[in-house]
XYZ file of C-alpha atoms in Angstrom:
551
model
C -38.341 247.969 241.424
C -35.881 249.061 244.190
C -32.838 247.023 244.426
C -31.431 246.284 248.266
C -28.408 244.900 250.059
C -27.219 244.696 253.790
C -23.617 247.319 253.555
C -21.173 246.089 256.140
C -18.102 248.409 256.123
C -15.698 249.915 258.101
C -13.896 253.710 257.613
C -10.086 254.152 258.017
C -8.416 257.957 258.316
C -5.185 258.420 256.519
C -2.793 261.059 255.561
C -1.971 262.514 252.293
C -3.634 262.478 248.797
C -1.221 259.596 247.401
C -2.033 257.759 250.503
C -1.799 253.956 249.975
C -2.999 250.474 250.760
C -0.830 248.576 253.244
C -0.180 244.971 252.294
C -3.399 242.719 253.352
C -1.958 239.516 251.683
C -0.997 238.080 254.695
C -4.939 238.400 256.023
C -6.318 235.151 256.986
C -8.317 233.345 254.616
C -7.414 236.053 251.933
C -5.868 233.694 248.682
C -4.688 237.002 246.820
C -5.263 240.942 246.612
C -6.409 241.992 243.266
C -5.680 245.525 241.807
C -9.077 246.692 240.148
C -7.434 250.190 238.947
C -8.993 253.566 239.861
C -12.484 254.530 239.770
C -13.783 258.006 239.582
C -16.902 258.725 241.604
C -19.430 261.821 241.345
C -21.897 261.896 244.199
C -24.424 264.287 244.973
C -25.622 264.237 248.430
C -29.790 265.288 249.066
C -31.350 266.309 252.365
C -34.023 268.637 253.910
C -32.113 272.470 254.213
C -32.245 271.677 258.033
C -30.695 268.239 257.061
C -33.109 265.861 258.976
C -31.675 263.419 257.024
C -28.301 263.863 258.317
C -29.551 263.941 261.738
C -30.996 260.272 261.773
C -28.241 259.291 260.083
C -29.527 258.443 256.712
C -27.862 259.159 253.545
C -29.430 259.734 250.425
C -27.120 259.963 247.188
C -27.340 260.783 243.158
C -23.790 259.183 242.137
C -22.248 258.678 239.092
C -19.415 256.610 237.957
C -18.510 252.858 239.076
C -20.771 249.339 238.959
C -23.559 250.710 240.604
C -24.145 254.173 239.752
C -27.597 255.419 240.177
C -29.489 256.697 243.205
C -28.420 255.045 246.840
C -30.477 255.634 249.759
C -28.453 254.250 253.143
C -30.718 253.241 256.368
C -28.593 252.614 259.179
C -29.322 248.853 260.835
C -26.457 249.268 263.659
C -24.038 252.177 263.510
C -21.843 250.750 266.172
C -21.238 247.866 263.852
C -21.230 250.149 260.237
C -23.907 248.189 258.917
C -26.605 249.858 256.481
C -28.937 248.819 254.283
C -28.616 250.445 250.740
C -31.761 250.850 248.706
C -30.745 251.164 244.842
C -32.724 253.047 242.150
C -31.321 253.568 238.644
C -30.143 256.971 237.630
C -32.827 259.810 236.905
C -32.974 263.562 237.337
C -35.232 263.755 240.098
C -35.428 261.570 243.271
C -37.152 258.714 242.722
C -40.851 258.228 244.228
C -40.140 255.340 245.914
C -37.692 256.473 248.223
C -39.113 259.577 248.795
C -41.514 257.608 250.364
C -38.715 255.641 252.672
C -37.799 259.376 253.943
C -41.171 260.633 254.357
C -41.211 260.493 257.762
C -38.307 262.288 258.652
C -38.826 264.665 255.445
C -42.470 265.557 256.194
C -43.464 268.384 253.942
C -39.921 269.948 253.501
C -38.349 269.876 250.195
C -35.281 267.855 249.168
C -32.443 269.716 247.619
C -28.461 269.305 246.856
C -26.405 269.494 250.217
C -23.141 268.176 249.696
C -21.560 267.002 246.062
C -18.218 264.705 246.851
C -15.675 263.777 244.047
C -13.609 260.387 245.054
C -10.849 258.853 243.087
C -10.953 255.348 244.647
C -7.957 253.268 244.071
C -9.628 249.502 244.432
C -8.624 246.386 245.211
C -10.834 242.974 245.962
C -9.526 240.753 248.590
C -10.236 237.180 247.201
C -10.169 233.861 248.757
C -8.039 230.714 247.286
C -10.635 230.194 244.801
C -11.229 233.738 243.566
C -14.443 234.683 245.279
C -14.448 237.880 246.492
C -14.260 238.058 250.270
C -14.280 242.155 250.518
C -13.692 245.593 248.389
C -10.751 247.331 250.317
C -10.389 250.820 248.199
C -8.100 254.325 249.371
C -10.107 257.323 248.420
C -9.553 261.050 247.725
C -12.119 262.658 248.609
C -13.128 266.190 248.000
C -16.070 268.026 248.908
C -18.062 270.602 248.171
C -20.980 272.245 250.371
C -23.889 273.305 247.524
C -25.614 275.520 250.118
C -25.168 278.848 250.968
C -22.268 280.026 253.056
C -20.419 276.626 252.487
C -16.520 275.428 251.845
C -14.843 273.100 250.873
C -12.889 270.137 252.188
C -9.722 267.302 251.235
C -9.179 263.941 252.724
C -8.279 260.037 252.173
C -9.872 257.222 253.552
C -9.506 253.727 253.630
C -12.865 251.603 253.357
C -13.597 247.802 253.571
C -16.667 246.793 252.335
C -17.641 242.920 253.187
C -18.589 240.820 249.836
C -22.471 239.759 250.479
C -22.639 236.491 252.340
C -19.018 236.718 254.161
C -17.918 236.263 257.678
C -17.705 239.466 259.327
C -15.014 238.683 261.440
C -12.759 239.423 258.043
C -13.431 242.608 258.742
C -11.557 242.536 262.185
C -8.888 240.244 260.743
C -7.961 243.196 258.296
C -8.514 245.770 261.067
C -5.630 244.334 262.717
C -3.706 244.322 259.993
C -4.253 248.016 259.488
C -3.810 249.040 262.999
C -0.287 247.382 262.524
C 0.568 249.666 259.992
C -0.776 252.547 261.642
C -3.796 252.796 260.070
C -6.571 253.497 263.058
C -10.760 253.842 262.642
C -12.241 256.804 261.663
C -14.170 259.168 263.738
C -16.966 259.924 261.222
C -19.430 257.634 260.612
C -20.215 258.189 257.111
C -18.030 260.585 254.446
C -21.223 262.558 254.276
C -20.957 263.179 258.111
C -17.423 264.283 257.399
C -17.991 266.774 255.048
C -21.204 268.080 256.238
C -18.939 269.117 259.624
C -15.800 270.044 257.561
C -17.655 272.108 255.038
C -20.091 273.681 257.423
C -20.352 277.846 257.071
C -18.062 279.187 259.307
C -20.298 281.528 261.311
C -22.239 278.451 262.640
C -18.656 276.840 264.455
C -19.175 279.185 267.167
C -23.005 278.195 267.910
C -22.063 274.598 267.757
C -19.631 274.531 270.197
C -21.185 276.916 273.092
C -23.970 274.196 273.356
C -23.883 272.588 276.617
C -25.798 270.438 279.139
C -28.437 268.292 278.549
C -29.974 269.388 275.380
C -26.842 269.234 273.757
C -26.434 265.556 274.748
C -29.466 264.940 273.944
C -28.583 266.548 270.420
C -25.308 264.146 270.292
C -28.073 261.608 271.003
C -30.265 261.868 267.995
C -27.589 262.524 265.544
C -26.264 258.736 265.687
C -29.611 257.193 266.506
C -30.257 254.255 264.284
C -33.197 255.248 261.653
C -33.996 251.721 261.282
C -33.933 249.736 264.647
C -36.506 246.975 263.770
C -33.963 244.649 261.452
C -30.924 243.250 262.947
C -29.992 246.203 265.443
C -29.329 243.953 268.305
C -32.029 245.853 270.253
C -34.965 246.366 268.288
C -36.579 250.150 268.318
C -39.768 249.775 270.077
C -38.676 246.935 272.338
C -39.433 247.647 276.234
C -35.677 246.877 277.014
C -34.640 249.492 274.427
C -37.495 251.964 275.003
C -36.113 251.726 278.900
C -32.609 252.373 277.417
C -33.728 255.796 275.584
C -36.009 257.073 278.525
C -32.844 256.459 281.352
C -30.999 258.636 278.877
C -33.446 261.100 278.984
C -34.083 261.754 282.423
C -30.858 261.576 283.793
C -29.692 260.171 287.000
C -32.609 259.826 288.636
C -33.299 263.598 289.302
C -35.813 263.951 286.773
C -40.072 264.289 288.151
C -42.598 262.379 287.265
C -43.263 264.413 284.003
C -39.370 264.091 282.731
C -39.847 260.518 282.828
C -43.522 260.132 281.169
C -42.193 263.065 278.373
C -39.295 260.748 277.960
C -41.116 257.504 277.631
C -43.500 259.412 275.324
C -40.698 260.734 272.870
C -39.013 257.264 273.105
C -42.506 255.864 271.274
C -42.555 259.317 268.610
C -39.037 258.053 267.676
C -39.991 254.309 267.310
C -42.977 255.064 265.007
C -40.547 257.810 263.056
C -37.657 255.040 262.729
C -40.064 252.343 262.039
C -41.950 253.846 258.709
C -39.304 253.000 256.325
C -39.562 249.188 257.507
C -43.414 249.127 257.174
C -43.303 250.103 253.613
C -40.047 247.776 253.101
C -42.804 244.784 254.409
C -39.881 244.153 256.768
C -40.466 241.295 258.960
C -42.364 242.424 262.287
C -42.490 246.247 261.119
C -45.996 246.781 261.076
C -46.411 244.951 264.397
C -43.471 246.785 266.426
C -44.638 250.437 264.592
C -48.595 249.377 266.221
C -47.084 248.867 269.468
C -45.528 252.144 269.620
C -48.225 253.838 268.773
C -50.351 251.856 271.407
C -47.888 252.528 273.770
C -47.929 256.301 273.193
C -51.972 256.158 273.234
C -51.714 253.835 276.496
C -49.121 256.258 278.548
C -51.608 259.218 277.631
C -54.441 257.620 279.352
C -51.790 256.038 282.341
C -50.113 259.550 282.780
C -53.832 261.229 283.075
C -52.195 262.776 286.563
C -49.426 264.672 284.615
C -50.386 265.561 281.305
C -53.626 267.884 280.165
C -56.254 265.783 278.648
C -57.730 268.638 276.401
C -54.276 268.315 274.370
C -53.572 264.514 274.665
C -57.115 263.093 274.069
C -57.464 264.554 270.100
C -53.721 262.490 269.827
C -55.051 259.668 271.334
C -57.585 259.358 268.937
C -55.591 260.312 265.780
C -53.239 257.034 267.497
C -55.930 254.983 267.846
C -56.944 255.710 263.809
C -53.412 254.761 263.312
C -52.902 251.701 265.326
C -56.420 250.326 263.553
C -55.162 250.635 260.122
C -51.384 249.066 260.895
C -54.004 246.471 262.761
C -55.373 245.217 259.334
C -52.221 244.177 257.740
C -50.662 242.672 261.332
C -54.120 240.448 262.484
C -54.214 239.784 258.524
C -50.495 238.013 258.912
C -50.820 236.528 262.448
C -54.176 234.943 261.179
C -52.573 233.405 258.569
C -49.824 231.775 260.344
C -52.085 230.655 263.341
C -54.580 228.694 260.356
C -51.303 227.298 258.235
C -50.013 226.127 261.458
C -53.149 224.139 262.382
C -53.738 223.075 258.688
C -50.013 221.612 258.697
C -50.491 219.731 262.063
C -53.685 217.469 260.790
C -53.054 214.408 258.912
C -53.455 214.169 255.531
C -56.364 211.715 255.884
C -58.641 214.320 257.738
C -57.182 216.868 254.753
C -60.640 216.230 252.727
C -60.476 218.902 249.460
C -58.659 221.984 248.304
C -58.294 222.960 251.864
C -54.502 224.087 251.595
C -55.232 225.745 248.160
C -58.001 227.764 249.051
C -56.481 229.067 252.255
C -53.465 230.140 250.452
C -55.858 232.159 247.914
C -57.797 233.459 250.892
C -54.682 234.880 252.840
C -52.907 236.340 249.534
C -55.832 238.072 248.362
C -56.383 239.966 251.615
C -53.051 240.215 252.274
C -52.471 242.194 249.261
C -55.062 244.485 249.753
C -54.251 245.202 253.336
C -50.274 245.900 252.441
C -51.870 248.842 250.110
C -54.165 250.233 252.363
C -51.382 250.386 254.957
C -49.043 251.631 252.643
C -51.763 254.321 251.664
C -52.135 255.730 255.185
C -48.589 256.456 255.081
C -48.848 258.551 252.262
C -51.749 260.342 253.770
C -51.946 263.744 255.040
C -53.808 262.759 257.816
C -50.978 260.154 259.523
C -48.045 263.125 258.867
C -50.156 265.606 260.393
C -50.191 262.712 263.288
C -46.429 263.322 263.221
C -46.317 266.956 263.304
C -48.766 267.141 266.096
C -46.996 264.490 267.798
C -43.639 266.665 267.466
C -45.871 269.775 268.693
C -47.087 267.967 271.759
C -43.717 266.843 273.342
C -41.876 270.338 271.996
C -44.186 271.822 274.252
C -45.294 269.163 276.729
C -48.843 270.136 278.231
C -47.832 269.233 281.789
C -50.210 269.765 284.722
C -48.959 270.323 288.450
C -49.087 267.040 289.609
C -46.449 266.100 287.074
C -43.446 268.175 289.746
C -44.399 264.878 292.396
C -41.306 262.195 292.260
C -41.024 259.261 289.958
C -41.054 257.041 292.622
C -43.948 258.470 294.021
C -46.197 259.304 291.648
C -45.881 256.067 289.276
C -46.917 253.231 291.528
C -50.237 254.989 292.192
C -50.406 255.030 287.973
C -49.514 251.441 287.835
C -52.349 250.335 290.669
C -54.803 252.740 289.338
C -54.201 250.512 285.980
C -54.753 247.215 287.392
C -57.820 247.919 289.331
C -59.179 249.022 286.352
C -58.091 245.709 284.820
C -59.650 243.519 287.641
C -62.854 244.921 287.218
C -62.771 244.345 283.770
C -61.336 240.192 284.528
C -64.084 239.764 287.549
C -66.761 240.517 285.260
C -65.607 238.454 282.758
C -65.297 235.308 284.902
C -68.695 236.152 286.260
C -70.251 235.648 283.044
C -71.470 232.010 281.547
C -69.413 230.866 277.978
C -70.555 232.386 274.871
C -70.320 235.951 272.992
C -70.469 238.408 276.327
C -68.302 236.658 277.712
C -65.881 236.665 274.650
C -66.529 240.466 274.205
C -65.440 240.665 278.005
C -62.551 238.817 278.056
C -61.295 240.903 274.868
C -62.204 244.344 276.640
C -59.744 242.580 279.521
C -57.405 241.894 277.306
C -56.922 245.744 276.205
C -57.083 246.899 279.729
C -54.099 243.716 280.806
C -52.017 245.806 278.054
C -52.362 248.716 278.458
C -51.365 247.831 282.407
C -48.567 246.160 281.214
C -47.369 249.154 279.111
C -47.410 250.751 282.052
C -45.010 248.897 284.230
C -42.839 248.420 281.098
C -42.446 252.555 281.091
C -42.176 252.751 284.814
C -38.958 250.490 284.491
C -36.235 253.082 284.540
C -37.864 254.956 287.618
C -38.781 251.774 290.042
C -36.507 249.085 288.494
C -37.675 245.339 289.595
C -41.191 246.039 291.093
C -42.392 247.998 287.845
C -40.634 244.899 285.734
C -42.402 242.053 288.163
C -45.976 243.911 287.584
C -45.145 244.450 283.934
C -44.364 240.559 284.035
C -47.586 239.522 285.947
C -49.628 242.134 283.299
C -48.152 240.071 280.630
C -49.341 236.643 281.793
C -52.615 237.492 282.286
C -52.137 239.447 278.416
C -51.282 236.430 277.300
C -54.098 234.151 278.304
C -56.609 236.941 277.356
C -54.819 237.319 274.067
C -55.361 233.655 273.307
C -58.783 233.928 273.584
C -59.310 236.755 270.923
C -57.285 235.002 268.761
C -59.289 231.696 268.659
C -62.482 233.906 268.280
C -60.850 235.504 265.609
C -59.928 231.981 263.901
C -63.279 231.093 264.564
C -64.897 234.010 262.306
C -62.110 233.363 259.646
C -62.988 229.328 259.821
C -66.825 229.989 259.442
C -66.344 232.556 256.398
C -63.605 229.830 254.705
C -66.468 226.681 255.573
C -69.264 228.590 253.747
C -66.762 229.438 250.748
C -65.975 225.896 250.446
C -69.322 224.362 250.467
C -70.547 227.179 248.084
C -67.972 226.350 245.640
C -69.288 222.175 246.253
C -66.411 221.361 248.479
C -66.490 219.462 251.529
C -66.176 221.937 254.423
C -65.164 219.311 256.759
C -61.684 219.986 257.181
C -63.197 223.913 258.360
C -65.553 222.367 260.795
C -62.898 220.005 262.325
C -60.668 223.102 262.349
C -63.529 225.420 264.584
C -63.925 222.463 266.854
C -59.974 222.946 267.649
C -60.152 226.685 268.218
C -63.275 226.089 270.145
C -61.502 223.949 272.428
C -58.170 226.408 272.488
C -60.505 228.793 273.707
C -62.130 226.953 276.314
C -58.532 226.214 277.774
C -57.930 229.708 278.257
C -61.246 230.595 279.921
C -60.065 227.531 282.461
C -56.507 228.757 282.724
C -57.315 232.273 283.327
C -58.778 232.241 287.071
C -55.167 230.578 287.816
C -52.902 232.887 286.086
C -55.196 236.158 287.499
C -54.730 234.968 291.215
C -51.088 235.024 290.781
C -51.417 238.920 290.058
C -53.108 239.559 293.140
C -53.306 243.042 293.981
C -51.448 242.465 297.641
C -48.478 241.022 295.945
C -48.955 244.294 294.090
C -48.727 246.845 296.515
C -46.002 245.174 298.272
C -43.648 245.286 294.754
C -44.802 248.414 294.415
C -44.079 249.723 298.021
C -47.256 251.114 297.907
């Protein structure tokens, strides 16, 4: 099985092959610097022959020599802050399956082959606190490179890196910064020695293309080259957020200039590169992957039906429903998990008195056995054909956006009218639920409210970068009423789970009273939302609406 850590490091440029360390012994909290002698490395660097890899800033490695020789795949967690994680597999000829799986969404169908080959002679030396334990690996390598593709050269440089021992402050890392800038030693400009020699060993006939780009795209370019691939764990703003989705799609569209169809385009590729980024995390059963990678894919499926104005149907719809496929199958592993928790919570808040049987035994059997069979089948539909054609018609779509005329009107314009059109649509859907008398209708209509509340609220959240605080106050207001609705459907959805665990128990001779007590509480949970909602909808009144809205 795969072997990870969290990488924390930082990259110095210096001068010269016999380059050396300057003195870190005067580092706080450093008890002594140890000379480990000099290691040779061999690494072998793999990517598409369009390096997608490279692009998303992920680094995939055969390397020889050294403690951990083998095969290294690096996902970038925040780039500002050189912090990767590093998935290990021991040394074989051929890539190993599972992280060709990790890449598989940037990789698609292309083939993986040699890019880059680098030869370092690392002089090493562990910084070690006053007991011996190793705060950080501080080595000076030579590097040389070699580009294995057609039309490539070759390249010669040192470096400086400090690597942070697992479990150590990360300020040591600016407490021997300082002591390098001191000495003259300053940060380097790459991010990665594979960035470095892929732009140092690049054919020479391409230099010329490179630097003529201009404008947008090329920003834009700049952009996606230094994107995090793997947003959801410890980024500071996780990919698929609204705040960071915002972020990308006020890059996108500029200062404001943009139409309406720049900005839903935008929002749209902002969701393509969430889902992309988020794939390695889902099959990592990262915490809160599968549920951020559903929301993007949601989102995308929700801005298609919001953006109906701008963009073609005939070329959107078949997406939608390809999303839809894809957002039900992440949907089996994510209600599996938040089931789970919402039943363990409730089980841990009874006394043990009114715990009568196996009750905590057999729930823990129930949620492992399905849980295991729905991390498979979600891990199977990323290996499918059918969710990377998703991708590829995804990348289709928004290469070629199908934009109809109305999408030339103004942002500021155009998207309140999207945002209203929304929330009528949500309260007919709430009115008719009221209207009805407790029981299953009613709990079929207050779920079918709940979709249209999100989907409503998706919408402001896009419309954020165009209209600012209005499209943030109705995304708010969508939210709360969201929330309530979303409350509901989940004590229904205890309720079914509660019913099926009841009969198990007094099948198997148990007592199922602990499972009936349990219903009654989701029963009443549910009737507190049905009273809360009338409350919570008049606050989102639609002439507080148009008024935010300026509409």
């Amino acid at each position: 099985m795969a072997e990870t850590k969290r990488e924390i490091e930082r990259k110095y440029d210096v001068d010269g092959a016999d380059a050396e360390l300057p003195d870190l012994s005067g580092v706080a909290g450093v008890g002594d610097v140890l000379d480990k002698g000099v290691v040779e490395l061999d690494a072998v660097y793999w990517d598409t022959p369009d390096q997608r890899l490279a692009a998303a800033s992920i680094t995939l490695r055969r390397r020889t020599g050294g403690a951990d020789e083998g095969w290294h795949l690096k996902l970038p967690v925040s780039l500002a802050e050189g912090v990767r994680d590093e998935v290990h597999e021991p040394l074989s000829d051929t890539v190993p399956r599972s992280l060709l799986g990790l890449v598989r969404s940037r990789v698609r169908e292309a083939d993986l082959v040699p890019v880059v080959r680098l030869l370092s002679a690392r002089k090493l030396r562990h910084l070690v606190d006053a007991k011996g334990a190793l705060l950080a690996e501080v080595s000076v390598d030579g590097v040389i490179a070699e580009r294995l593709t057609p039309g490539g050269g070759t390249a010669e440089w040192s470096e400086i890196e400090v690597e942070l021992a697992d479990g150590c402050d990360p300020a040591l890392l600016d407490k021997v910064e300082k002591k390098l800038r001191k000495a003259g030693v300053r940060r380097s400009t790459a991010s990665s020695k594979l960035a470095r020699a892929l732009k140092e060993t690049a054919p020479k006939e391409t230099a010329p293309k490179k630097a003529a780009s201009k404008g947008r795209k090329a920003k834009k370019a700049a952009a996606d080259e230094v994107r995090p691939a793997e947003g959801t764990v410890g980024a500071g703003k996780p990919a698929g957020k609204s705040e960071a989705v915002a972020e990308a799609v006020r890059e996108a569209v500029g200062d404001g200039t943009g139409t309406a169809g720049d900005h839903a385009v935008a929002y749209l590729r902002a969701q393509r590169d969430a889902i992309v980024s988020l794939d390695p995390a889902v099959r990592r059963d990262l915490p809160d992957s599968v549920h951020q990678m559903r929301v993007a894919t949601r989102r995308m499926r929700s801005a298609f039906k919001s953006y109906r104005k701008f963009l073609d149907r005939t070329a959107t719809d078949p997406v939608g429903d390809e999303l839809k496929w894809l957002a039900g199958e992440l949907g089996v592993d994510r209600d599996q998990e938040v089931l789970t928790d919402r039943l363990v919570t409730r089980v841990e808040a009874l006394p043990k008195t009114l715990l009568l049987g196996p009750v905590r035994g057999r729930l823990r059997v129930w949620s492992v056995t399905r849980r295991t069979g729905s991390r498979r089948r979600t891990v199977a539909v990323l290996d499918s054909k059918r969710y990377l054609t998703l991708l590829n018609t995804i990348d289709a779509l928004l290469a070629e956006p199908p934009l109809r005329p109305a999408a030339s009107a103004p942002p500021a314009k155009a998207l309140p009218k999207a945002l209203l059109k929304d929330y009528a649509r949500l309260a007919t859907r709430v009115e008719h639920a009221l209207a009805l008398a407790p029981g299953d209708e009613r709990d079929r209509a207050m779920h079918e409210a709940r979709k249209a509340a999100k989907r409503a609220r998706y919408a402001g959240e896009a419309a954020v970068p165009a209209l600012g605080k209005p499209a943030k106050r109705f995304a708010k207001r969508m939210k709360s009423v969201q929330s309530v609705l979303g409350g509901h459907q989940d004590s229904v959805v205890a309720r079914e789970a509660l019913r099926a665990l009841a009969i198990q128990a007094h099948l198997a001779g148990e007592t199922a009273f602990t499972w009936g007590l349990l219903y009654g509480q989701e029963e009443a949970s549910a009737a507190d939302r049905e009273r809360e909602l009338p409350g919570v909808w008049a606050e989102a009144s639609r002439r507080k609406l148009r008024a935010a809205l300026g509409s």
